[in-house]
PDB file of C-alpha atoms in Angstrom:
ATOM      1  CA  MET A   8     -24.943  31.295 139.500  1.00 85.00           C
ATOM      2  CA  SER A   9     -27.756  29.491 137.054  1.00 92.00           C
ATOM      3  CA  ILE A  10     -27.757  29.567 133.614  1.00 94.00           C
ATOM      4  CA  GLU A  11     -31.452  32.189 133.132  1.00 96.00           C
ATOM      5  CA  GLN A  12     -29.594  34.218 135.837  1.00 96.00           C
ATOM      6  CA  THR A  13     -26.658  34.359 133.765  1.00 96.00           C
ATOM      7  CA  PHE A  14     -28.321  34.695 130.202  1.00 97.00           C
ATOM      8  CA  GLY A  15     -29.675  37.940 132.340  1.00 97.00           C
ATOM      9  CA  THR A  16     -26.123  39.192 132.966  1.00 97.00           C
ATOM     10  CA  VAL A  17     -25.492  38.622 128.833  1.00 97.00           C
ATOM     11  CA  LEU A  18     -28.675  40.079 128.064  1.00 98.00           C
ATOM     12  CA  GLN A  19     -28.184  43.804 129.885  1.00 98.00           C
ATOM     13  CA  GLU A  20     -24.363  43.179 129.096  1.00 97.00           C
ATOM     14  CA  TYR A  21     -25.405  43.464 125.350  1.00 98.00           C
ATOM     15  CA  ARG A  22     -29.013  46.369 125.805  1.00 98.00           C
ATOM     16  CA  LEU A  23     -26.505  48.420 127.681  1.00 98.00           C
ATOM     17  CA  ASN A  24     -23.584  48.409 124.734  1.00 97.00           C
ATOM     18  CA  SER A  25     -27.208  49.141 122.284  1.00 97.00           C
ATOM     19  CA  LYS A  26     -27.615  51.738 124.314  1.00 97.00           C
ATOM     20  CA  MET A  27     -30.656  50.248 124.396  1.00 98.00           C
ATOM     21  CA  SER A  28     -33.788  51.086 127.227  1.00 98.00           C
ATOM     22  CA  GLN A  29     -35.992  47.314 128.480  1.00 98.00           C
ATOM     23  CA  GLU A  30     -38.247  49.378 126.993  1.00 98.00           C
ATOM     24  CA  GLU A  31     -36.934  50.075 123.605  1.00 98.00           C
ATOM     25  CA  LEU A  32     -35.701  46.514 122.917  1.00 98.00           C
ATOM     26  CA  ALA A  33     -38.981  45.359 123.975  1.00 98.00           C
ATOM     27  CA  PHE A  34     -40.400  47.360 121.933  1.00 98.00           C
ATOM     28  CA  ASN A  35     -37.968  45.989 118.998  1.00 98.00           C
ATOM     29  CA  SER A  36     -38.053  42.426 119.929  1.00 97.00           C
ATOM     30  CA  GLU A  37     -41.861  42.313 120.574  1.00 97.00           C
ATOM     31  CA  LEU A  38     -41.986  41.054 123.778  1.00 98.00           C
ATOM     32  CA  ASP A  39     -43.336  43.083 126.497  1.00 98.00           C
ATOM     33  CA  ARG A  40     -40.980  45.177 128.836  1.00 98.00           C
ATOM     34  CA  THR A  41     -42.132  42.910 132.032  1.00 98.00           C
ATOM     35  CA  TYR A  42     -40.450  39.795 130.275  1.00 98.00           C
ATOM     36  CA  ILE A  43     -37.631  41.422 129.304  1.00 98.00           C
ATOM     37  CA  SER A  44     -36.840  42.177 133.242  1.00 98.00           C
ATOM     38  CA  LEU A  45     -37.798  39.382 134.254  1.00 98.00           C
ATOM     39  CA  LEU A  46     -34.876  37.900 131.558  1.00 98.00           C
ATOM     40  CA  GLU A  47     -32.907  39.952 133.235  1.00 98.00           C
ATOM     41  CA  ARG A  48     -32.839  38.983 136.519  1.00 98.00           C
ATOM     42  CA  GLY A  49     -33.057  35.613 136.115  1.00 96.00           C
ATOM     43  CA  LYS A  50     -36.927  35.004 136.983  1.00 97.00           C
ATOM     44  CA  ARG A  51     -37.410  33.842 133.239  1.00 97.00           C
ATOM     45  CA  LYS A  52     -36.043  30.711 131.347  1.00 96.00           C
ATOM     46  CA  PRO A  53     -35.587  32.565 127.486  1.00 96.00           C
ATOM     47  CA  THR A  54     -37.113  30.021 124.318  1.00 97.00           C
ATOM     48  CA  ILE A  55     -35.166  29.395 120.768  1.00 97.00           C
ATOM     49  CA  ASN A  56     -37.776  32.313 119.463  1.00 98.00           C
ATOM     50  CA  THR A  57     -37.418  34.486 122.302  1.00 98.00           C
ATOM     51  CA  VAL A  58     -33.581  34.290 121.796  1.00 98.00           C
ATOM     52  CA  PHE A  59     -33.645  34.656 117.900  1.00 98.00           C
ATOM     53  CA  ALA A  60     -36.232  38.759 118.274  1.00 98.00           C
ATOM     54  CA  LEU A  61     -34.097  39.598 120.944  1.00 98.00           C
ATOM     55  CA  SER A  62     -30.368  38.915 118.669  1.00 98.00           C
ATOM     56  CA  LYS A  63     -32.716  40.393 115.848  1.00 97.00           C
ATOM     57  CA  ALA A  64     -33.060  43.636 117.788  1.00 98.00           C
ATOM     58  CA  LEU A  65     -29.950  43.780 119.221  1.00 97.00           C
ATOM     59  CA  LYS A  66     -28.264  43.513 116.116  1.00 97.00           C
ATOM     60  CA  ILE A  67     -26.506  40.985 116.827  1.00 97.00           C
ATOM     61  CA  ASN A  68     -25.870  36.922 115.698  1.00 97.00           C
ATOM     62  CA  PRO A  69     -28.038  34.933 118.193  1.00 97.00           C
ATOM     63  CA  SER A  70     -25.591  32.433 118.663  1.00 97.00           C
ATOM     64  CA  GLN A  71     -22.920  34.851 119.683  1.00 96.00           C
ATOM     65  CA  LEU A  72     -25.722  35.751 122.693  1.00 95.00           C
ATOM     66  CA  ILE A  73     -24.685  31.328 123.110  1.00 96.00           C
ATOM     67  CA  LYS A  74     -21.540  31.949 122.596  1.00 96.00           C
ATOM     68  CA  GLU A  75     -21.344  34.123 125.200  1.00 95.00           C
ATOM     69  CA  LEU A  76     -23.274  32.444 127.721  1.00 95.00           C
ATOM     70  CA  GLU A  77     -21.399  29.272 127.546  1.00 95.00           C
ATOM     71  CA  GLU A  78     -17.795  31.804 128.353  1.00 94.00           C
ATOM     72  CA  LYS A  79     -19.836  33.003 130.899  1.00 94.00           C
ATOM     73  CA  LEU A  80     -20.237  29.318 132.242  1.00 93.00           C
ATOM     74  CA  SER A  81     -17.880  28.332 131.681  1.00 92.00           C
ATOM     75  CA  ASN A  82     -15.716  30.511 133.937  1.00 88.00           C
ATOM     76  CA  GLN A  83     -18.043  30.194 136.651  1.00 81.00           C
ATOM     77  CA  LYS A  84     -17.352  26.485 137.064  1.00 66.00           C
ATOM     78  CA  ILE A  85     -13.544  27.518 137.446  1.00 50.00           C
TER      79      ILE A  85
END
């Protein structure tokens, strides 16, 4: 799985755990819902600004999002 796809999986997991729809996450992060969908499907690469906006909307630290991504990627390579 690519970094983009893994990021999308992590993002979707955090969003669902927060009981948010893509539309709610988009509104809270001031991003477009279709962009959230593209991110979750691994079709787009998020910028650092996007990571911070998503993290703020999810009420987590950006480092938490990146750490989860890093852990999932390292588990894939084992």
